[in-house]
Short mmCIF file of C-alpha atoms in Angstrom, two decimals:
data_model
loop_
_atom_site.label_atom_id
_atom_site.label_comp_id
_atom_site.label_asym_id
_atom_site.label_seq_id
_atom_site.Cartn_x
_atom_site.Cartn_y
_atom_site.Cartn_z
CA MET T 1 17.58 5.28 -18.49
CA ILE T 2 15.55 1.96 -18.13
CA TYR T 3 11.83 3.71 -18.40
CA LEU T 4 9.73 1.03 -16.74
CA ASP T 5 6.95 3.32 -15.58
CA SER T 6 4.53 3.47 -19.01
CA ALA T 7 1.20 2.97 -16.77
CA ALA T 8 2.05 6.76 -15.27
CA THR T 9 3.49 7.35 -18.46
CA SER T 10 4.42 6.19 -21.34
CA PHE T 11 7.73 8.12 -21.96
CA GLN T 12 9.10 7.03 -25.23
CA LYS T 13 6.57 7.18 -28.25
CA PRO T 14 6.82 6.82 -31.36
CA ALA T 15 8.69 9.39 -33.67
CA ALA T 16 5.81 10.72 -35.64
CA VAL T 17 4.28 11.70 -32.33
CA ALA T 18 6.29 14.46 -31.39
CA TYR T 19 6.65 15.82 -35.71
CA ALA T 20 2.73 16.17 -36.13
CA MET T 21 2.54 18.14 -32.45
CA SER T 22 6.23 20.23 -34.29
CA ARG T 23 4.25 20.23 -37.15
CA ALA T 24 0.98 21.38 -35.46
CA LEU T 25 2.70 24.30 -33.82
CA ARG T 26 3.40 25.22 -37.22
CA THR T 27 0.49 24.90 -38.97
CA MET T 28 -3.20 24.64 -36.82
CA SER T 29 -5.29 26.95 -35.28
CA SER T 30 -8.17 26.49 -34.31
CA PRO T 31 -10.99 24.31 -35.17
CA GLY T 32 -14.56 25.62 -35.61
CA ARG T 33 -13.34 29.45 -35.58
CA GLY T 34 -12.61 30.65 -39.07
CA GLY T 35 -12.88 29.16 -42.38
CA TYR T 36 -8.81 30.23 -42.98
CA GLU T 37 -6.96 26.99 -44.01
CA SER T 38 -4.87 27.15 -40.72
CA ALA T 39 -8.28 26.95 -39.02
CA MET T 40 -9.88 24.21 -41.09
CA ALA T 41 -6.08 21.93 -41.59
CA ALA T 42 -6.52 21.47 -36.90
CA ALA T 43 -10.64 20.71 -37.79
CA ASP T 44 -9.14 17.97 -39.90
CA THR T 45 -6.97 16.78 -37.56
CA LEU T 46 -9.68 15.88 -35.47
CA LEU T 47 -11.39 14.58 -37.70
CA ASP T 48 -9.02 12.75 -38.73
CA CYS T 49 -8.09 11.55 -34.31
CA ARG T 50 -11.65 10.36 -33.87
CA LEU T 51 -11.89 8.19 -36.87
CA ALA T 52 -9.08 6.62 -36.17
CA LEU T 53 -10.04 6.18 -32.55
CA ALA T 54 -13.69 5.43 -33.67
CA ASP T 55 -12.34 2.83 -35.68
CA LEU T 56 -9.93 1.02 -32.84
CA PHE T 57 -12.25 0.94 -30.29
CA CYS T 58 -15.13 0.48 -32.24
CA VAL T 59 -17.40 3.19 -31.92
CA LYS T 60 -20.12 4.18 -34.95
CA ASP T 61 -20.10 7.45 -34.82
CA PRO T 62 -17.42 10.10 -34.53
CA GLU T 63 -19.05 12.32 -32.96
CA ARG T 64 -19.09 10.33 -29.65
CA VAL T 65 -15.71 10.65 -29.64
CA VAL T 66 -14.87 13.63 -27.28
CA PHE T 67 -11.44 14.96 -26.94
CA THR T 68 -10.75 15.90 -22.89
CA SER T 69 -7.29 16.88 -21.40
CA SER T 70 -6.75 13.79 -19.27
CA ALA T 71 -8.77 9.93 -18.59
CA THR T 72 -9.57 12.40 -14.93
CA HIS T 73 -11.33 15.15 -16.88
CA GLY T 74 -13.59 12.23 -18.50
CA LEU T 75 -14.22 10.44 -15.70
CA ASN T 76 -15.54 13.19 -14.44
CA ILE T 77 -17.76 14.05 -17.07
CA ALA T 78 -19.09 10.71 -16.87
CA ILE T 79 -19.66 10.50 -13.36
CA ARG T 80 -20.95 13.66 -13.32
CA SER T 81 -23.30 12.80 -16.11
CA LEU T 82 -24.91 10.03 -14.43
CA VAL T 83 -24.90 9.95 -10.15
CA ARG T 84 -26.78 12.64 -8.21
CA PRO T 85 -25.88 12.88 -4.31
CA GLY T 86 -27.29 10.29 -2.56
CA ASP T 87 -26.85 8.17 -5.44
CA ARG T 88 -25.86 4.16 -4.61
CA VAL T 89 -22.90 3.26 -7.16
CA VAL T 90 -21.36 0.67 -7.62
CA ILE T 91 -17.45 0.48 -8.15
CA SER T 92 -14.70 -2.55 -8.31
CA GLY T 93 -12.37 -2.79 -5.56
CA TYR T 94 -9.71 -1.88 -8.16
CA GLU T 95 -10.52 2.00 -9.07
CA HIS T 96 -8.17 4.69 -9.40
CA ASN T 97 -8.90 7.92 -7.06
CA ALA T 98 -9.71 9.67 -10.13
CA VAL T 99 -13.09 7.75 -10.17
CA TRP T 100 -13.44 6.96 -5.69
CA ARG T 101 -12.79 11.07 -5.49
CA PRO T 102 -15.29 12.45 -7.97
CA LEU T 103 -18.20 10.27 -6.70
CA HIS T 104 -17.24 11.22 -2.96
CA GLY T 105 -17.15 14.87 -4.20
CA ILE T 106 -20.41 14.48 -5.69
CA GLY T 107 -21.50 13.00 -2.10
CA ALA T 108 -22.62 9.81 -4.00
CA ARG T 109 -23.15 6.68 -1.40
CA VAL T 110 -20.39 4.18 -2.54
CA ASP T 111 -20.70 0.62 -2.98
CA VAL T 112 -17.01 -1.68 -4.05
CA ALA T 113 -17.57 -5.30 -5.31
CA ALA T 114 -14.62 -5.67 -3.62
CA SER T 115 -13.14 -9.42 -4.73
CA PRO T 116 -9.32 -11.05 -4.72
CA LEU T 117 -6.63 -10.72 -7.45
CA PHE T 118 -6.29 -12.06 -10.11
CA ASP T 119 -9.65 -13.41 -9.99
CA PRO T 120 -12.25 -12.92 -12.46
CA ASP T 121 -15.63 -15.30 -11.87
CA ALA T 122 -15.10 -13.70 -8.11
CA ALA T 123 -14.88 -9.39 -9.53
CA LEU T 124 -18.04 -10.43 -12.10
CA GLY T 125 -19.93 -12.33 -9.00
CA ALA T 126 -19.05 -9.09 -6.60
CA PHE T 127 -20.47 -6.75 -9.55
CA ARG T 128 -23.64 -9.63 -9.90
CA ARG T 129 -24.45 -8.85 -6.02
CA LYS T 130 -24.39 -5.17 -5.81
CA LEU T 131 -25.57 -4.07 -8.82
CA PRO T 132 -29.64 -4.52 -8.50
CA GLY T 133 -31.25 -1.25 -7.85
CA ALA T 134 -27.41 1.13 -8.28
CA ALA T 135 -27.74 4.15 -10.19
CA ALA T 136 -25.11 3.42 -11.72
CA ALA T 137 -21.39 1.66 -11.93
CA VAL T 138 -17.78 2.13 -12.78
CA CYS T 139 -15.03 -0.45 -12.91
CA THR T 140 -11.44 0.06 -14.40
CA GLN T 141 -10.40 -2.54 -17.69
CA VAL T 142 -7.40 -3.00 -15.62
CA SER T 143 -6.20 -2.21 -11.97
CA ASN T 144 -2.97 0.17 -12.38
CA VAL T 145 -1.50 -1.56 -9.67
CA PHE T 146 -1.67 -4.76 -9.78
CA GLY T 147 -2.24 -5.02 -14.00
CA PHE T 148 -5.34 -7.64 -13.38
CA ILE T 149 -8.10 -7.46 -16.08
CA LEU T 150 -11.36 -6.71 -14.82
CA PRO T 151 -13.42 -9.39 -17.32
CA VAL T 152 -15.24 -5.50 -18.11
CA ASP T 153 -17.17 -7.27 -20.85
CA ARG T 154 -18.63 -9.98 -18.30
CA ILE T 155 -19.45 -7.30 -16.24
CA ALA T 156 -20.91 -4.60 -19.07
CA ALA T 157 -23.50 -8.02 -19.83
CA ALA T 158 -24.53 -7.99 -16.37
CA CYS T 159 -24.98 -4.34 -16.13
CA ARG T 160 -26.96 -4.29 -19.05
CA GLU T 161 -29.76 -6.84 -18.07
CA GLN T 162 -29.98 -4.85 -14.83
CA GLY T 163 -30.56 -1.73 -16.85
CA VAL T 164 -27.82 -0.20 -14.66
CA PRO T 165 -25.49 2.46 -16.92
CA LEU T 166 -21.65 1.61 -16.74
CA ILE T 167 -18.66 4.09 -16.65
CA VAL T 168 -15.76 1.69 -17.75
CA ASP T 169 -12.50 3.53 -16.82
CA ALA T 170 -9.65 2.06 -19.29
CA SER T 171 -6.89 4.29 -18.61
CA GLN T 172 -4.52 0.93 -18.25
CA GLY T 173 -6.43 -1.16 -21.12
CA ALA T 174 -6.75 1.02 -23.87
CA GLY T 175 -3.61 0.61 -26.57
CA GLY T 176 -3.09 -2.94 -25.05
CA LEU T 177 -6.45 -4.53 -24.90
CA GLY T 178 -9.35 -4.11 -27.08
CA LEU T 179 -12.54 -2.19 -26.09
CA ASP T 180 -15.49 -2.75 -28.57
CA PHE T 181 -17.56 0.04 -26.87
CA ASP T 182 -20.63 -0.11 -28.98
CA ARG T 183 -21.00 -3.42 -28.53
CA LEU T 184 -20.40 -3.64 -24.49
CA GLY T 185 -23.63 -0.73 -24.94
CA CYS T 186 -21.75 0.82 -21.63
CA ALA T 187 -22.52 4.54 -21.40
CA PHE T 188 -19.32 6.25 -21.26
CA ALA T 189 -15.39 4.90 -21.92
CA ALA T 190 -12.55 7.19 -20.69
CA MET T 191 -9.00 6.72 -20.74
CA PRO T 192 -5.87 9.16 -20.78
CA GLY T 193 -4.07 9.77 -24.64
CA HIS T 194 -0.45 9.34 -22.65
CA LYS T 195 -0.50 6.36 -21.46
CA GLY T 196 -1.02 3.00 -24.26
CA LEU T 197 -1.99 5.60 -27.23
CA LEU T 198 1.48 6.45 -26.98
CA GLY T 199 -0.31 10.32 -27.11
CA PRO T 200 2.10 13.17 -25.33
CA GLN T 201 0.35 14.26 -21.57
CA GLY T 202 -2.74 16.67 -21.83
CA THR T 203 -5.11 14.22 -24.02
CA GLY T 204 -7.85 11.87 -23.32
CA VAL T 205 -10.40 10.26 -25.22
CA LEU T 206 -14.08 10.24 -23.15
CA LEU T 207 -16.51 7.15 -25.79
CA CYS T 208 -20.21 8.29 -25.07
CA GLY T 209 -22.93 6.14 -25.56
CA THR T 210 -25.83 6.83 -27.19
CA ALA T 211 -27.67 8.80 -24.83
CA LEU T 212 -26.94 13.02 -24.76
CA PRO T 213 -24.86 13.81 -21.29
CA ALA T 214 -25.05 16.49 -19.11
CA PRO T 215 -22.81 18.55 -20.07
CA TYR T 216 -19.61 19.28 -17.57
CA MET T 217 -18.14 22.68 -18.57
CA TYR T 218 -19.06 25.67 -20.02
CA GLY T 219 -18.09 27.80 -23.11
CA GLY T 220 -17.60 28.44 -26.66
CA THR T 221 -17.98 25.73 -29.20
CA GLY T 222 -17.59 27.82 -32.83
CA SER T 223 -21.24 26.62 -33.15
CA VAL T 224 -25.49 27.26 -32.32
CA SER T 225 -23.35 30.50 -31.20
CA ASP T 226 -26.39 32.60 -30.45
CA GLN T 227 -27.87 30.19 -27.49
CA ALA T 228 -26.77 30.44 -23.70
CA GLU T 229 -27.02 26.57 -23.89
CA MET T 230 -24.15 24.04 -24.32
CA PRO T 231 -25.04 22.31 -27.81
CA ASP T 232 -27.58 19.89 -27.62
CA PHE T 233 -24.94 17.66 -29.72
CA LEU T 234 -21.64 15.78 -29.61
CA PRO T 235 -19.03 16.17 -29.47
CA ASP T 236 -19.69 19.80 -29.24
CA ARG T 237 -21.49 20.11 -26.08
CA LEU T 238 -18.71 18.42 -24.17
CA GLU T 239 -15.26 20.41 -25.83
CA PRO T 240 -15.98 24.02 -25.10
CA GLY T 241 -13.44 26.10 -25.42
CA THR T 242 -9.87 26.10 -27.66
CA HIS T 243 -8.86 22.22 -28.23
CA ASN T 244 -5.12 21.26 -27.91
CA VAL T 245 -4.60 20.78 -31.15
CA PRO T 246 -0.70 19.78 -31.15
CA GLY T 247 -1.87 17.43 -28.00
CA ILE T 248 -4.43 15.65 -30.34
CA ALA T 249 -2.17 15.97 -34.07
CA GLY T 250 -0.03 13.97 -31.51
CA LEU T 251 -1.90 11.36 -30.31
CA LEU T 252 -3.75 10.35 -34.09
CA GLU T 253 0.78 9.43 -35.03
CA GLY T 254 0.05 7.81 -31.52
CA VAL T 255 -2.77 5.85 -32.04
CA ARG T 256 -2.03 4.97 -35.55
CA TRP T 257 1.44 3.33 -34.29
CA VAL T 258 -0.64 1.88 -32.31
CA SER T 259 -3.01 0.47 -34.90
CA ARG T 260 -0.75 -0.12 -37.68
CA LYS T 261 1.04 -2.56 -34.75
CA THR T 262 -2.30 -3.98 -33.18
CA PRO T 263 -2.86 -3.67 -29.59
CA ALA T 264 -3.03 -7.80 -29.18
CA ALA T 265 0.94 -7.96 -30.14
CA LEU T 266 1.76 -4.71 -27.96
CA LEU T 267 0.20 -6.50 -25.05
CA ALA T 268 1.99 -9.87 -25.84
CA HIS T 269 5.04 -7.71 -25.72
CA GLU T 270 4.51 -6.66 -22.42
CA ARG T 271 3.24 -9.99 -20.97
CA GLU T 272 6.30 -11.35 -22.37
CA LEU T 273 8.46 -8.59 -20.33
CA LEU T 274 6.32 -9.57 -17.05
CA ALA T 275 7.25 -12.69 -17.34
CA ALA T 276 10.39 -12.66 -18.02
CA LEU T 277 10.98 -9.82 -14.86
CA SER T 278 8.77 -12.17 -12.72
CA GLU T 279 11.08 -15.39 -14.00
CA LEU T 280 14.71 -13.17 -13.02
CA LEU T 281 12.74 -11.62 -9.39
CA ALA T 282 10.78 -14.93 -8.59
CA GLY T 283 12.68 -17.11 -5.98
CA ASP T 284 14.43 -14.69 -4.08
CA GLY T 285 12.38 -14.77 -0.39
CA ARG T 286 13.29 -11.37 -0.29
CA VAL T 287 10.40 -10.42 -3.29
CA ARG T 288 6.65 -10.71 -2.84
CA LEU T 289 5.58 -10.34 -6.66
CA PHE T 290 1.86 -9.81 -7.60
CA ALA T 291 2.08 -11.55 -10.14
CA ALA T 292 -1.26 -13.56 -11.99
CA ARG T 293 -1.09 -17.75 -11.92
CA GLU T 294 -3.24 -17.14 -14.84
CA PRO T 295 -1.33 -14.49 -17.77
CA SER T 296 -3.97 -13.98 -19.23
CA CYS T 297 -5.57 -12.01 -16.59
CA GLN T 298 -2.77 -9.49 -16.43
CA ALA T 299 -1.43 -7.31 -18.18
CA GLY T 300 1.84 -5.19 -18.68
CA VAL T 301 1.90 -4.18 -15.15
CA LEU T 302 3.73 -5.49 -12.39
CA SER T 303 3.57 -5.10 -8.36
CA VAL T 304 6.60 -5.66 -6.34
CA GLN T 305 7.18 -5.76 -2.47
CA PHE T 306 10.87 -6.27 -0.94
CA ARG T 307 10.66 -7.18 3.21
CA GLY T 308 12.21 -5.82 4.91
CA MET T 309 12.32 -2.62 2.67
CA ASP T 310 9.76 0.91 2.57
CA CYS T 311 8.62 0.39 -0.98
CA GLU T 312 9.50 4.39 -1.75
CA ASP T 313 12.95 3.28 -0.80
CA ALA T 314 13.16 0.78 -3.07
CA ALA T 315 12.22 2.70 -5.70
CA ALA T 316 14.88 5.62 -5.08
CA HIS T 317 16.96 2.84 -4.96
CA LEU T 318 16.51 1.85 -8.13
CA ALA T 319 16.39 5.70 -9.57
CA ALA T 320 19.81 6.22 -8.47
CA ARG T 321 20.86 2.99 -10.78
CA ASP T 322 19.06 4.52 -13.54
CA VAL T 323 16.00 2.46 -13.43
CA ALA T 324 12.60 4.35 -13.29
CA VAL T 325 9.83 2.93 -11.40
CA ARG T 326 6.59 3.69 -9.57
CA SER T 327 6.34 3.88 -5.79
CA GLY T 328 3.67 3.64 -3.11
CA LEU T 329 -0.13 3.76 -3.89
CA HIS T 330 -0.31 4.43 -6.76
CA CYS T 331 -2.79 6.77 -6.17
CA ALA T 332 -5.23 3.60 -6.09
CA PRO T 333 -5.95 3.21 -2.40
CA LEU T 334 -9.18 1.01 -2.57
CA ALA T 335 -7.34 -1.28 -4.75
CA HIS T 336 -4.08 -1.70 -2.30
CA ARG T 337 -7.29 -1.98 0.06
CA THR T 338 -8.58 -4.76 -1.74
CA ALA T 339 -5.52 -6.28 -2.38
CA GLY T 340 -3.97 -6.28 1.24
CA THR T 341 -1.63 -3.76 0.40
CA GLN T 342 -2.71 -0.70 2.14
CA ARG T 343 0.14 -0.35 4.38
CA GLU T 344 3.32 -0.90 2.40
CA GLY T 345 2.06 -0.21 -0.83
CA THR T 346 4.07 -1.42 -3.80
CA VAL T 347 6.55 -0.57 -6.28
CA ARG T 348 5.31 -0.85 -9.37
CA PHE T 349 7.04 -1.87 -12.93
CA SER T 350 4.89 -1.51 -16.27
CA PHE T 351 6.14 -2.05 -19.05
CA SER T 352 5.67 0.04 -22.58
CA PRO T 353 5.56 -1.43 -26.35
CA PHE T 354 9.66 -0.09 -26.53
CA ASN T 355 10.77 -1.66 -24.12
CA THR T 356 13.42 -4.71 -24.13
CA LEU T 357 14.09 -7.95 -22.83
CA ARG T 358 17.67 -6.13 -22.04
CA GLU T 359 15.79 -3.73 -20.32
CA VAL T 360 14.19 -6.19 -17.92
CA ARG T 361 17.07 -8.35 -17.11
CA ASP T 362 19.41 -4.33 -16.59
CA ALA T 363 16.75 -4.09 -14.10
CA ALA T 364 15.97 -6.75 -12.15
CA ALA T 365 20.02 -6.86 -11.92
CA ALA T 366 19.02 -3.29 -10.71
CA VAL T 367 17.14 -4.95 -7.86
CA LYS T 368 19.63 -7.88 -7.05
CA GLU T 369 22.24 -5.55 -5.84
CA MET T 370 19.88 -2.89 -4.22
CA LEU T 371 18.83 -6.21 -2.18
CA ALA T 372 22.24 -7.07 -1.52
CA MET O 1 -25.66 30.40 -57.87
CA HIS O 2 -24.82 27.28 -55.77
CA TYR O 3 -26.63 24.86 -52.74
CA LEU O 4 -25.60 25.49 -49.02
CA LEU O 5 -26.36 21.85 -47.35
CA THR O 6 -26.14 23.22 -43.63
CA TYR O 7 -25.12 21.57 -40.12
CA ARG O 8 -24.92 23.27 -36.53
CA SER O 9 -21.88 21.50 -36.05
CA LEU O 10 -18.93 21.38 -37.46
CA THR O 11 -18.09 17.35 -36.81
CA TYR O 12 -20.90 16.83 -39.09
CA ALA O 13 -20.72 18.89 -41.88
CA GLN O 14 -16.59 18.07 -42.61
CA ARG O 15 -17.75 14.52 -42.64
CA ALA O 16 -20.66 15.38 -45.03
CA ALA O 17 -17.58 17.11 -47.10
CA ARG O 18 -15.36 13.55 -46.78
CA ILE O 19 -18.99 11.23 -47.92
CA LEU O 20 -19.48 13.60 -50.43
CA GLU O 21 -15.75 13.47 -51.58
CA ARG O 22 -15.44 9.68 -51.49
CA ALA O 23 -18.86 9.42 -53.31
CA GLY O 24 -17.12 12.07 -56.60
CA VAL O 25 -19.39 14.91 -55.77
CA THR O 26 -17.18 18.56 -55.48
CA GLY O 27 -18.26 20.04 -52.55
CA THR O 28 -16.42 22.72 -50.93
CA LEU O 29 -16.64 23.09 -46.52
CA SER O 30 -17.51 26.17 -45.63
CA ARG O 31 -19.46 28.60 -42.48
CA VAL O 32 -22.72 29.60 -43.53
CA PRO O 33 -22.68 32.94 -44.32
CA LYS O 34 -24.18 34.90 -40.73
CA ASP O 35 -27.53 36.39 -42.27
CA ALA O 36 -29.12 32.76 -43.29
CA ALA O 37 -27.24 31.34 -40.08
CA LYS O 38 -30.32 30.61 -38.24
CA ARG O 39 -28.49 30.09 -34.35
CA GLY O 40 -25.09 32.05 -34.88
CA CYS O 41 -21.98 29.98 -36.07
CA ALA O 42 -22.88 27.10 -38.47
CA TYR O 43 -21.22 25.37 -41.57
CA CYS O 44 -21.91 23.93 -44.69
CA VAL O 45 -21.28 22.19 -48.03
CA THR O 46 -21.38 23.84 -51.25
CA VAL O 47 -21.82 22.23 -53.91
CA ALA O 48 -23.08 22.96 -57.59
CA PRO O 49 -27.15 22.69 -58.38
CA ARG O 50 -26.41 19.17 -60.65
CA HIS O 51 -24.57 17.77 -57.39
CA ARG O 52 -27.99 18.74 -55.95
CA ASP O 53 -29.74 15.48 -55.57
CA ARG O 54 -26.50 13.24 -55.81
CA ALA O 55 -25.52 14.93 -53.26
CA LEU O 56 -28.44 15.15 -50.50
CA ALA O 57 -29.64 11.13 -52.22
CA VAL O 58 -24.97 10.78 -50.72
CA LEU O 59 -25.74 12.25 -47.05
CA ARG O 60 -29.36 10.19 -46.74
CA GLY O 61 -27.46 7.41 -47.01
CA ALA O 62 -24.47 7.82 -44.58
CA GLY O 63 -27.47 9.09 -42.07
CA LEU O 64 -26.15 12.31 -42.68
CA SER O 65 -28.63 14.85 -43.86
CA PRO O 66 -28.22 18.59 -43.72
CA GLU O 67 -30.33 20.35 -41.58
CA ARG O 68 -30.94 22.67 -44.29
CA VAL O 69 -30.50 23.42 -47.89
CA LEU O 70 -30.18 27.08 -49.09
CA LEU O 71 -30.35 28.47 -52.39
CA ARG O 72 -27.52 30.96 -53.12
CA HIS O 73 -27.92 32.90 -55.81
CA ASP O 74 -24.77 34.97 -57.70
CA ASP O 75 -26.02 38.65 -55.37
CA GLY O 76 -25.72 37.16 -52.37
CA THR O 77 -28.73 36.10 -51.68
CA TRP O 78 -30.71 33.18 -50.08
CA GLU O 79 -33.16 31.00 -49.97
CA ALA O 80 -34.64 27.87 -47.49
CA VAL O 81 -35.41 25.22 -50.18
CA SER O 82 -36.98 21.76 -49.53
CA PRO O 83 -34.38 19.21 -49.46
#
């Protein structure tokens, strides 16, 4: 199989990920539930993972690195902590349903700062116009549909100027793009463990700013146990219940691998693959590519439409040729609305550090065979 | 007799133990005895009396001062002492 759906989940992982998970299952119990060896081994793994993530994302205090089950879980915590019914919340035109639906569920007034695809200056301008008086803002670092890199640094600065707390959805950026969390001064950044960080499914991370977030779930934390209220300190306040220790052990190895290789090198590799696929498919009148003129605006995600062919049919044809891609709206109808692709959807090719140029050439050949 | 440097959070206690280890101060991470824990489960780093002052100075420098300092006697009784 040629796996080109890493924007959904990275499928190939460093070998150390599976090994660490298996070892955790054999040797670790639950942190904070006892002083015996297996509990302490689990606690050490969690702290090692917090420290590795704090280092990668420039968070001074590892306590502000909170483990979640997914980016969606983290975004729900962040949004519930900041937004009340009726609040006006500014979001980019490229947000995922993991942002749109929680805001809708709360009853917030969602104010979309829509801007053209691959135009970072326009994205910043749209935020600047809408930020005054907003209760909060949410911005994805990278569009999961188009790979468009939004200017999160500049949007964060605009939010700071206006005193508007910012939530960054780093789901597609983490592991490829840098994120200097403390310098950005945002309220939260949420990310999955199972995409660019190369950890297993069921892991996620929420980076928290210096303000104490509201609790989201309630339960045992192995700390201040005789009080009814959740602890007033992180990470315990946001981590009730039993941790996914095998998952976090795997995530730790994924983060270590990414840190060793460096996100910049991994992004460069994915951009090389994206450029190669774009070049191989360009020039065919039946193919519409969503590729940025300026490569620095796009991460390793390429959306495509095939004229006269439904995107689901195209993905099914490719799957039959052992090429795994994602089709449809990619859980991001807002992004399609913004780009004008909501009716047809797109076929999305997304890359990982383990993909090769040969795989890209074979995938392009499969597309040409499909169109023939 | 030894000192217990207590924390409400396991994560803080772990960090304290690692910082002391890096500073060459021997300390053991464990749970706070039930009758000494003010509000249920808590964690501590145990240090020998001769290491107490240096341990507290190192932790203060790292922004990880303990919540309380307890002196635990050999018979299991304890008393809170000023850090």
